[in-house]
Amino acid sequence: KQEVTQIPAALSVPEGENLVLNCSFTDSAIYNLQWFRQDPGKGLTSLLLIQSSQREQTSGRLNASLDKSSGRSTLYIAASQPGDSATYLCAVGDTGKLIFGQGTTLQVKP
Amino acid sequence: KAGVTQTPRYLIKTRGQQVTLSCSPISGHRSVSWYQQTPGQGLQFLFEYFSETQRNKGNFPGRFSGRQFSNSRSEMNVSTLELGDSALYLCASSGGRDFYGYTFGSGTRLTVV
């Protein structure tokens, strides 16, 4: 049974810092991995999708990597801003469904 | 391009009642899946529909059911509501010519009193 873990559960950083969010999964047989952002009480906003054949994806200040052999993905946020404050969720694509980690709640202080 | 639309945004129901939530996927997407989000359990998969057929089902009791119509719009129904059903219910759509991941709606916040 696939299990997804995100560390740390919460993170507080000063504005401008570069930071890394971690995601690990127990079964390397995944279709893809998707990172989402969730603001309080809102739905999920897709940030990056990495297909199982890819190693990384980049969008603006965000870079996500995938290492299936070690069961890990990282989300790198460069030059963090207060507007980046949110919960970040990692989700592994299984057959027709996503399996989510518990999320990392990020606070970026001005 | 319109996103995933979920209605209603908020619902308050009494224990024992039933509720129906609606989800309209992105135009051209044929797969609709539903998730329940609670503070204790996080995001959990309920079921997935593709071309009006349930293709996948999570580990939820039979009180939770769904369907998909020919226009890909989907509904989920919860019967005999319990307090523990209070949650944010999220719908996601995917599909089209290429797979670009899942797109989620804003969710329906259900409160059972």
Coordinates of N, CA and C in Angstrom, one line a residue:
Chain A
K1 N 0.8 -1.2 0.0 CA 0.0 0.0 0.0 C 0.9 1.2 0.0
Q2 N 0.6 2.1 -1.0 CA 1.4 3.3 -1.1 C 1.2 4.3 0.1
E3 N 2.2 4.8 0.7 CA 2.2 5.8 1.7 C 3.1 7.0 1.3
V4 N 2.5 8.2 1.6 CA 3.3 9.4 1.2 C 3.5 10.2 2.5
T5 N 4.7 10.6 2.7 CA 5.1 11.4 3.9 C 5.7 12.7 3.5
Q6 N 5.3 13.7 4.2 CA 6.0 15.0 3.9 C 6.6 15.6 5.2
I7 N 7.8 16.0 5.0 CA 8.6 16.6 6.1 C 9.2 17.9 5.7
P8 N 9.2 19.0 6.5 CA 8.5 19.0 7.8 C 7.0 19.2 7.7
A9 N 6.3 19.1 8.8 CA 4.9 19.4 8.8 C 4.6 20.9 8.8
A10 N 5.6 21.7 9.3 CA 5.4 23.1 9.3 C 6.8 23.7 9.2
L11 N 6.8 24.9 8.6 CA 8.1 25.6 8.4 C 7.8 27.1 8.4
S12 N 8.7 27.8 9.1 CA 8.6 29.3 9.1 C 9.9 29.9 8.7
V13 N 9.9 30.7 7.7 CA 11.2 31.3 7.2 C 11.0 32.8 7.0
P14 N 12.2 33.5 7.1 CA 12.1 35.0 6.7 C 12.0 35.1 5.2
E15 N 11.4 36.2 4.8 CA 11.3 36.5 3.3 C 12.7 36.5 2.7
G16 N 12.7 35.9 1.5 CA 14.0 35.9 0.7 C 14.7 34.6 0.8
E17 N 14.4 33.8 1.7 CA 15.2 32.5 1.9 C 14.8 31.5 0.8
N18 N 15.7 30.7 0.4 CA 15.5 29.6 -0.5 C 15.1 28.4 0.4
L19 N 14.2 27.6 0.0 CA 13.8 26.5 0.9 C 13.4 25.2 0.1
V20 N 13.5 24.1 0.9 CA 13.2 22.8 0.3 C 12.1 22.1 1.1
L21 N 11.1 21.6 0.4 CA 10.1 20.8 1.0 C 10.3 19.4 0.5
N22 N 10.1 18.4 1.4 CA 10.4 17.0 1.1 C 9.2 16.2 1.1
C23 N 9.2 15.2 0.2 CA 8.1 14.2 0.0 C 8.7 12.9 -0.2
S24 N 8.3 11.9 0.5 CA 8.8 10.5 0.3 C 7.6 9.6 0.1
F25 N 7.8 8.5 -0.7 CA 6.7 7.5 -0.9 C 7.3 6.1 -0.9
T26 N 6.5 5.2 -0.5 CA 7.0 3.8 -0.2 C 7.1 2.9 -1.4
D27 N 6.3 3.1 -2.4 CA 6.2 2.3 -3.6 C 6.7 3.1 -4.8
S28 N 7.8 2.7 -5.4 CA 8.4 3.4 -6.6 C 7.6 3.3 -7.9
A29 N 6.6 2.4 -7.9 CA 5.8 2.2 -9.1 C 4.7 3.2 -9.2
I30 N 5.1 4.4 -9.5 CA 4.1 5.5 -9.6 C 4.0 6.0 -11.1
Y31 N 2.9 6.6 -11.4 CA 2.6 7.1 -12.7 C 3.2 8.5 -12.9
N32 N 3.1 9.3 -11.8 CA 3.5 10.6 -11.8 C 3.5 11.2 -10.4
L33 N 3.9 12.4 -10.2 CA 3.9 13.0 -8.9 C 3.5 14.5 -9.1
Q34 N 2.6 15.0 -8.3 CA 2.1 16.3 -8.5 C 2.2 17.1 -7.2
W35 N 2.7 18.3 -7.3 CA 2.7 19.2 -6.1 C 1.6 20.2 -6.3
F36 N 0.9 20.4 -5.1 CA -0.2 21.4 -5.0 C 0.1 22.4 -3.9
R37 N -0.6 23.5 -4.1 CA -0.7 24.5 -3.0 C -2.1 24.6 -2.6
Q38 N -2.3 24.8 -1.2 CA -3.7 25.0 -0.7 C -3.6 26.2 0.2
D39 N -4.4 27.2 0.0 CA -4.6 28.3 0.9 C -5.8 27.9 1.8
P40 N -5.8 28.5 3.0 CA -6.8 28.1 4.0 C -8.2 28.1 3.5
G41 N -8.9 27.0 3.6 CA -10.3 26.9 3.2 C -10.6 26.9 1.8
K42 N -9.5 26.8 1.0 CA -9.7 26.8 -0.5 C -9.4 25.4 -1.1
G43 N -9.5 25.3 -2.4 CA -9.2 24.1 -3.1 C -7.7 24.0 -3.4
L44 N -7.3 23.1 -4.2 CA -5.9 22.8 -4.5 C -5.5 23.5 -5.8
T45 N -4.4 24.1 -5.8 CA -3.8 24.7 -7.0 C -2.6 23.9 -7.4
S46 N -2.7 23.4 -8.6 CA -1.5 22.6 -9.1 C -0.3 23.5 -9.4
L47 N 0.8 23.0 -8.9 CA 2.1 23.8 -9.1 C 2.9 23.1 -10.2
L48 N 3.2 21.8 -10.0 CA 4.1 21.1 -10.9 C 3.6 19.7 -11.0
L49 N 3.7 19.1 -12.2 CA 3.5 17.7 -12.4 C 4.8 17.1 -13.0
I50 N 5.2 16.0 -12.4 CA 6.4 15.3 -12.9 C 5.9 13.9 -13.3
Q51 N 6.1 13.6 -14.6 CA 5.8 12.3 -15.0 C 6.8 11.3 -14.5
S52 N 6.5 10.0 -14.5 CA 7.4 9.0 -13.9 C 8.7 8.9 -14.7
S53 N 8.7 9.3 -16.0 CA 9.9 9.2 -16.8 C 10.8 10.5 -16.6
Q54 N 10.3 11.5 -15.9 CA 11.0 12.7 -15.8 C 11.8 12.8 -14.5
R55 N 12.8 13.7 -14.4 CA 13.5 13.8 -13.2 C 13.2 15.1 -12.5
E56 N 12.8 16.2 -13.3 CA 12.5 17.4 -12.6 C 11.6 18.3 -13.5
Q57 N 10.9 19.3 -12.9 CA 10.1 20.2 -13.6 C 10.3 21.6 -13.0
T58 N 10.3 22.6 -13.8 CA 10.5 24.0 -13.2 C 9.4 24.9 -13.7
S59 N 9.0 25.8 -12.8 CA 8.0 26.8 -13.1 C 8.3 28.0 -12.3
G60 N 8.9 29.1 -13.0 CA 9.2 30.3 -12.2 C 10.2 30.0 -11.1
R61 N 9.8 30.4 -9.9 CA 10.7 30.2 -8.8 C 10.6 28.8 -8.2
L62 N 9.9 27.9 -8.8 CA 9.7 26.6 -8.2 C 10.4 25.6 -9.1
N63 N 11.0 24.6 -8.4 CA 11.6 23.5 -9.1 C 11.3 22.2 -8.3
A64 N 10.8 21.2 -9.0 CA 10.5 19.9 -8.3 C 11.3 18.8 -8.9
S65 N 11.8 18.0 -8.1 CA 12.6 16.8 -8.6 C 12.0 15.5 -8.2
L66 N 12.3 14.5 -8.9 CA 11.7 13.2 -8.6 C 12.8 12.1 -8.7
D67 N 13.0 11.3 -7.7 CA 13.9 10.2 -7.7 C 13.1 9.0 -7.3
K68 N 12.6 8.2 -8.3 CA 11.8 7.1 -8.0 C 12.5 6.0 -7.2
S69 N 13.8 5.8 -7.6 CA 14.5 4.7 -7.0 C 14.6 4.9 -5.4
S70 N 14.7 6.1 -5.0 CA 14.8 6.3 -3.6 C 13.5 6.7 -3.0
G71 N 12.4 6.8 -3.8 CA 11.1 7.2 -3.3 C 11.0 8.6 -2.8
R72 N 11.6 9.5 -3.5 CA 11.7 10.9 -3.0 C 11.4 12.0 -4.0
S73 N 10.8 13.0 -3.6 CA 10.6 14.2 -4.4 C 10.9 15.4 -3.5
T74 N 11.4 16.5 -4.1 CA 11.6 17.7 -3.4 C 11.1 18.9 -4.2
L75 N 10.5 19.8 -3.5 CA 10.0 21.1 -4.1 C 10.9 22.2 -3.5
Y76 N 11.6 22.8 -4.5 CA 12.5 23.9 -4.1 C 11.8 25.2 -4.5
I77 N 11.8 26.1 -3.5 CA 11.2 27.5 -3.7 C 12.3 28.5 -3.5
A78 N 12.6 29.2 -4.6 CA 13.7 30.2 -4.5 C 13.1 31.6 -4.1
A79 N 13.9 32.3 -3.3 CA 13.6 33.7 -3.0 C 12.2 33.8 -2.4
S80 N 11.9 33.1 -1.4 CA 10.5 33.0 -0.9 C 9.9 34.4 -0.6
Q81 N 8.6 34.5 -0.7 CA 7.8 35.7 -0.5 C 6.7 35.5 0.4
P82 N 6.2 36.5 1.1 CA 5.0 36.3 2.0 C 3.8 35.6 1.3
G83 N 3.6 35.9 0.0 CA 2.6 35.3 -0.7 C 2.7 33.8 -1.0
D84 N 3.9 33.3 -0.6 CA 4.1 31.9 -0.8 C 3.5 31.1 0.4
S85 N 3.1 31.8 1.5 CA 2.6 31.2 2.7 C 1.3 30.4 2.3
A86 N 1.3 29.1 2.6 CA 0.2 28.2 2.2 C 0.6 26.8 2.7
T87 N -0.2 25.9 2.5 CA 0.1 24.5 2.7 C 0.4 23.8 1.4
Y88 N 1.6 23.1 1.3 CA 2.0 22.5 0.1 C 1.8 21.0 0.2
L89 N 1.2 20.4 -0.8 CA 0.8 19.0 -0.7 C 1.5 18.3 -1.9
C90 N 2.0 17.1 -1.6 CA 2.6 16.3 -2.6 C 1.6 15.1 -2.8
A91 N 1.4 14.7 -4.0 CA 0.5 13.6 -4.3 C 1.1 12.7 -5.4
V92 N 1.0 11.4 -5.1 CA 1.5 10.4 -6.0 C 0.4 9.9 -6.8
G93 N 0.6 9.8 -8.1 CA -0.4 9.3 -9.0 C -0.4 7.8 -9.1
D94 N -1.5 7.2 -8.6 CA -1.7 5.7 -8.7 C -2.8 5.5 -9.8
T95 N -3.3 4.3 -9.9 CA -4.3 4.0 -10.9 C -5.5 4.8 -10.7
G96 N -5.6 5.9 -11.5 CA -6.9 6.7 -11.5 C -7.1 7.5 -10.2
K97 N -6.1 7.6 -9.4 CA -6.3 8.4 -8.2 C -4.9 9.0 -7.7
L98 N -5.1 9.9 -6.8 CA -3.9 10.5 -6.1 C -3.9 10.1 -4.7
I99 N -2.6 9.8 -4.2 CA -2.4 9.5 -2.8 C -1.6 10.7 -2.2
F100 N -2.2 11.4 -1.3 CA -1.6 12.6 -0.7 C -0.8 12.4 0.5
G101 N 0.2 13.2 0.7 CA 0.9 13.4 1.9 C 0.1 14.3 2.8
Q102 N 0.5 14.5 4.1 CA -0.3 15.3 5.0 C 0.0 16.8 4.8
G103 N 1.0 17.1 4.0 CA 1.3 18.5 3.7 C 2.3 19.2 4.6
T104 N 2.9 20.2 4.1 CA 3.8 21.1 4.8 C 3.2 22.5 4.8
T105 N 3.0 23.0 6.0 CA 2.4 24.4 6.1 C 3.6 25.4 6.2
L106 N 3.7 26.3 5.2 CA 4.8 27.2 5.1 C 4.3 28.6 5.5
Q107 N 5.1 29.2 6.4 CA 4.9 30.7 6.7 C 6.1 31.4 6.3
V108 N 6.0 32.4 5.5 CA 7.1 33.3 5.1 C 6.8 34.6 5.7
K109 N 7.7 35.0 6.6 CA 7.6 36.3 7.3 C 8.2 37.4 6.6
P110 N 7.5 38.6 6.6 CA 8.1 39.8 5.9 C 9.3 40.3 6.6
Chain B
K1 N -10.5 29.3 -20.5 CA -11.0 28.0 -20.3 C -11.5 27.9 -18.8
A2 N -12.8 27.6 -18.6 CA -13.3 27.5 -17.3 C -12.7 26.4 -16.5
G3 N -12.6 26.5 -15.2 CA -12.0 25.5 -14.4 C -13.0 24.5 -13.9
V4 N -12.7 23.8 -12.9 CA -13.6 22.8 -12.3 C -14.6 23.6 -11.3
T5 N -15.9 23.4 -11.5 CA -16.9 24.1 -10.8 C -17.6 23.2 -9.8
Q6 N -17.6 23.5 -8.5 CA -18.3 22.7 -7.5 C -19.4 23.5 -6.9
T7 N -20.6 22.9 -6.8 CA -21.7 23.6 -6.1 C -22.3 22.6 -5.1
P8 N -22.9 23.1 -4.0 CA -22.7 24.5 -3.5 C -21.4 24.7 -2.9
R9 N -21.0 25.8 -2.5 CA -19.7 26.1 -1.8 C -19.8 25.6 -0.3
Y10 N -21.0 25.9 0.3 CA -21.2 25.6 1.7 C -22.5 24.9 1.9
L11 N -22.5 23.9 2.9 CA -23.8 23.2 3.2 C -23.8 22.9 4.7
I12 N -24.9 23.1 5.3 CA -25.1 22.7 6.7 C -26.3 21.7 6.7
K13 N -26.0 20.5 7.2 CA -27.1 19.5 7.2 C -27.2 18.9 8.6
T14 N -28.3 18.2 8.9 CA -28.5 17.6 10.2 C -28.2 16.1 10.1
R15 N -27.7 15.6 11.1 CA -27.5 14.1 11.2 C -28.7 13.3 10.7
G16 N -28.4 12.3 9.9 CA -29.5 11.5 9.3 C -30.0 11.9 8.0
Q17 N -29.7 13.2 7.6 CA -30.2 13.6 6.3 C -29.2 13.1 5.2
Q18 N -29.6 13.4 4.0 CA -28.7 13.1 2.9 C -28.4 14.4 2.1
V19 N -27.3 14.3 1.3 CA -26.8 15.5 0.6 C -26.3 15.1 -0.7
T20 N -26.4 16.0 -1.7 CA -25.9 15.8 -3.0 C -25.0 16.9 -3.4
L21 N -23.8 16.6 -3.8 CA -22.8 17.6 -4.2 C -22.6 17.5 -5.7
S22 N -22.3 18.6 -6.4 CA -22.2 18.6 -7.8 C -20.8 19.1 -8.3
C23 N -20.3 18.5 -9.4 CA -19.0 18.9 -9.9 C -19.1 19.0 -11.4
S24 N -18.7 20.1 -12.0 CA -18.6 20.2 -13.5 C -17.1 20.3 -13.8
P25 N -16.6 19.3 -14.6 CA -15.2 19.3 -14.9 C -14.8 20.3 -16.0
I26 N -13.6 20.4 -16.2 CA -13.1 21.2 -17.4 C -13.6 20.6 -18.7
S27 N -14.0 21.5 -19.6 CA -14.5 21.0 -20.8 C -13.5 20.1 -21.5
G28 N -14.0 18.9 -21.9 CA -13.1 18.0 -22.6 C -12.5 16.9 -21.7
H29 N -12.6 17.2 -20.4 CA -12.1 16.2 -19.4 C -13.2 15.1 -19.2
R30 N -12.8 13.9 -19.2 CA -13.8 12.8 -19.0 C -13.7 12.1 -17.7
S31 N -12.6 12.4 -17.0 CA -12.4 11.7 -15.7 C -12.7 12.7 -14.5
V32 N -13.6 12.3 -13.6 CA -13.9 13.1 -12.4 C -13.6 12.3 -11.2
S33 N -12.9 12.8 -10.3 CA -12.6 12.0 -9.0 C -13.0 12.9 -7.8
W34 N -13.3 12.3 -6.7 CA -13.8 13.0 -5.5 C -12.8 12.6 -4.4
Y35 N -12.6 13.7 -3.5 CA -11.8 13.5 -2.3 C -12.4 14.1 -1.1
Q36 N -12.2 13.6 0.0 CA -12.6 14.1 1.3 C -11.4 14.6 2.0
Q37 N -11.5 15.9 2.5 CA -10.4 16.4 3.3 C -10.9 16.8 4.7
T38 N -10.2 16.2 5.7 CA -10.5 16.5 7.1 C -9.2 16.8 7.8
P39 N -9.2 17.5 8.9 CA -8.0 17.9 9.6 C -7.3 16.6 10.1
G40 N -8.0 15.6 10.5 CA -7.4 14.4 11.1 C -6.9 13.4 10.1
Q41 N -7.6 13.2 9.0 CA -7.2 12.2 8.0 C -6.6 12.8 6.7
G42 N -6.6 14.1 6.6 CA -6.0 14.7 5.4 C -6.9 14.4 4.2
L43 N -6.3 14.3 3.0 CA -7.1 14.1 1.8 C -7.2 12.6 1.5
Q44 N -8.4 12.2 1.3 CA -8.6 10.8 1.0 C -9.5 10.6 -0.2
F45 N -9.1 9.7 -1.0 CA -9.8 9.4 -2.3 C -11.1 8.7 -2.0
L46 N -12.2 9.2 -2.7 CA -13.5 8.6 -2.5 C -13.8 7.7 -3.7
F47 N -13.8 8.2 -4.9 CA -14.1 7.5 -6.1 C -13.7 8.3 -7.4
E48 N -13.6 7.5 -8.5 CA -13.3 8.1 -9.8 C -14.3 7.6 -10.8
Y49 N -14.8 8.6 -11.6 CA -15.7 8.2 -12.7 C -15.1 8.6 -14.1
F50 N -15.2 7.7 -15.0 CA -14.7 8.0 -16.4 C -15.8 7.5 -17.4
S51 N -16.3 8.4 -18.2 CA -17.3 8.0 -19.2 C -18.5 7.3 -18.5
E52 N -19.0 7.9 -17.5 CA -20.2 7.5 -16.8 C -20.0 6.2 -16.0
T53 N -18.8 5.7 -15.9 CA -18.5 4.4 -15.2 C -17.6 4.6 -14.0
Q54 N -17.9 4.0 -12.9 CA -17.0 4.2 -11.7 C -15.8 3.3 -12.0
R55 N -14.7 3.9 -12.0 CA -13.5 3.1 -12.4 C -12.6 2.8 -11.2
N56 N -12.8 3.5 -10.1 CA -12.0 3.3 -9.0 C -12.8 3.7 -7.7
K57 N -12.5 3.0 -6.6 CA -13.3 3.4 -5.4 C -12.3 3.3 -4.2
G58 N -12.5 4.3 -3.3 CA -11.7 4.3 -2.1 C -12.3 3.5 -1.0
N59 N -11.8 3.6 0.2 CA -12.3 2.8 1.3 C -13.3 3.6 2.1
F60 N -14.4 3.8 1.6 CA -15.4 4.6 2.3 C -16.7 3.7 2.3
P61 N -17.6 3.9 3.3 CA -18.8 3.1 3.4 C -19.7 3.3 2.3
G62 N -20.7 2.4 2.1 CA -21.6 2.5 1.0 C -22.5 3.7 1.0
R63 N -22.5 4.4 2.2 CA -23.3 5.7 2.2 C -22.8 6.7 1.3
F64 N -21.6 6.6 0.8 CA -21.0 7.5 -0.1 C -21.2 6.9 -1.5
S65 N -21.8 7.6 -2.4 CA -22.0 7.1 -3.7 C -21.9 8.3 -4.7
G66 N -21.7 7.9 -6.0 CA -21.6 9.0 -7.0 C -22.1 8.5 -8.3
R67 N -22.2 9.4 -9.2 CA -22.5 9.1 -10.6 C -21.9 10.2 -11.5
Q68 N -21.9 9.8 -12.8 CA -21.4 10.7 -13.8 C -22.4 10.7 -15.0
F69 N -22.6 11.9 -15.5 CA -23.6 12.0 -16.6 C -22.8 12.1 -17.9
S70 N -23.6 12.0 -19.0 CA -23.0 11.9 -20.3 C -22.2 13.2 -20.7
N71 N -22.5 14.3 -20.0 CA -21.7 15.5 -20.3 C -20.5 15.6 -19.3
S72 N -20.2 14.5 -18.6 CA -19.1 14.4 -17.7 C -19.3 15.1 -16.3
R73 N -20.4 15.8 -16.2 CA -20.7 16.3 -14.8 C -20.9 15.2 -13.9
S74 N -20.5 15.4 -12.6 CA -20.6 14.3 -11.7 C -21.3 14.8 -10.4
E75 N -22.0 13.9 -9.7 CA -22.5 14.2 -8.4 C -22.1 13.1 -7.5
M76 N -21.9 13.6 -6.2 CA -21.7 12.6 -5.2 C -22.8 12.7 -4.1
N77 N -23.2 11.6 -3.6 CA -24.3 11.6 -2.6 C -23.8 11.0 -1.3
V78 N -24.2 11.6 -0.2 CA -23.9 10.9 1.1 C -25.3 10.8 1.8
S79 N -25.6 9.6 2.1 CA -26.9 9.3 2.8 C -26.6 9.1 4.3
T80 N -27.7 9.3 5.1 CA -27.6 9.1 6.5 C -26.4 9.8 7.1
L81 N -26.3 11.1 7.0 CA -25.2 11.8 7.4 C -24.8 11.6 8.9
E82 N -23.5 11.5 9.1 CA -23.0 11.5 10.5 C -22.1 12.7 10.7
L83 N -21.9 13.0 12.0 CA -21.1 14.1 12.4 C -19.7 14.1 11.7
G84 N -19.2 12.9 11.6 CA -17.8 12.7 11.1 C -17.7 12.9 9.6
D85 N -18.9 13.1 8.9 CA -18.9 13.4 7.5 C -18.6 14.9 7.2
S86 N -18.5 15.7 8.3 CA -18.2 17.1 8.1 C -16.8 17.2 7.5
A87 N -16.6 17.9 6.4 CA -15.4 17.9 5.7 C -15.4 18.8 4.5
L88 N -14.3 19.0 3.9 CA -14.2 19.7 2.6 C -14.2 18.6 1.6
Y89 N -15.1 18.7 0.7 CA -15.2 17.7 -0.4 C -14.7 18.3 -1.7
L90 N -13.7 17.7 -2.2 CA -13.0 18.3 -3.4 C -13.2 17.4 -4.6
C91 N -13.4 18.0 -5.7 CA -13.6 17.3 -7.0 C -12.4 17.6 -7.9
A92 N -11.9 16.7 -8.7 CA -10.8 16.9 -9.6 C -11.2 16.3 -10.9
S93 N -10.7 17.0 -12.0 CA -10.9 16.5 -13.3 C -9.6 16.3 -14.0
S94 N -9.6 15.4 -14.9 CA -8.4 15.1 -15.7 C -8.8 14.5 -17.0
G95 N -7.9 14.5 -18.0 CA -8.2 13.9 -19.2 C -8.0 14.8 -20.4
G96 N -8.6 14.6 -21.5 CA -8.4 15.3 -22.7 C -7.3 14.6 -23.5
R97 N -6.8 15.3 -24.4 CA -5.9 14.6 -25.4 C -4.6 14.1 -24.7
D98 N -4.1 15.0 -23.8 CA -2.9 14.6 -23.0 C -3.1 14.7 -21.5
F99 N -2.3 14.1 -20.8 CA -2.5 14.1 -19.3 C -1.6 15.2 -18.8
Y100 N -2.3 16.2 -18.2 CA -1.5 17.3 -17.6 C -1.8 17.4 -16.1
G101 N -2.1 16.2 -15.5 CA -2.4 16.2 -14.1 C -3.8 16.5 -13.8
Y102 N -4.1 16.6 -12.5 CA -5.4 16.8 -12.0 C -5.6 18.3 -11.7
T103 N -6.8 18.8 -12.0 CA -7.3 20.1 -11.7 C -8.4 20.0 -10.7
F104 N -8.2 20.7 -9.6 CA -9.2 20.7 -8.5 C -10.2 21.9 -8.5
G105 N -11.4 21.6 -8.1 CA -12.3 22.7 -7.8 C -12.1 23.3 -6.5
S106 N -12.9 24.3 -6.1 CA -12.7 25.0 -4.8 C -13.3 24.3 -3.7
G107 N -14.1 23.2 -4.0 CA -14.6 22.4 -2.9 C -16.0 22.8 -2.4
T108 N -16.6 21.9 -1.7 CA -17.8 22.1 -0.9 C -17.6 21.8 0.5
R109 N -17.8 22.8 1.3 CA -17.6 22.6 2.8 C -18.9 22.1 3.4
L110 N -18.9 20.9 3.8 CA -20.1 20.3 4.4 C -20.0 20.3 6.0
T111 N -21.0 20.8 6.6 CA -21.0 20.7 8.1 C -22.2 20.0 8.5
V112 N -22.0 18.9 9.3 CA -23.2 18.1 9.8 C -23.4 18.4 11.3
V113 N -24.6 18.8 11.6 CA -24.8 19.2 13.0 C -25.9 18.3 13.6

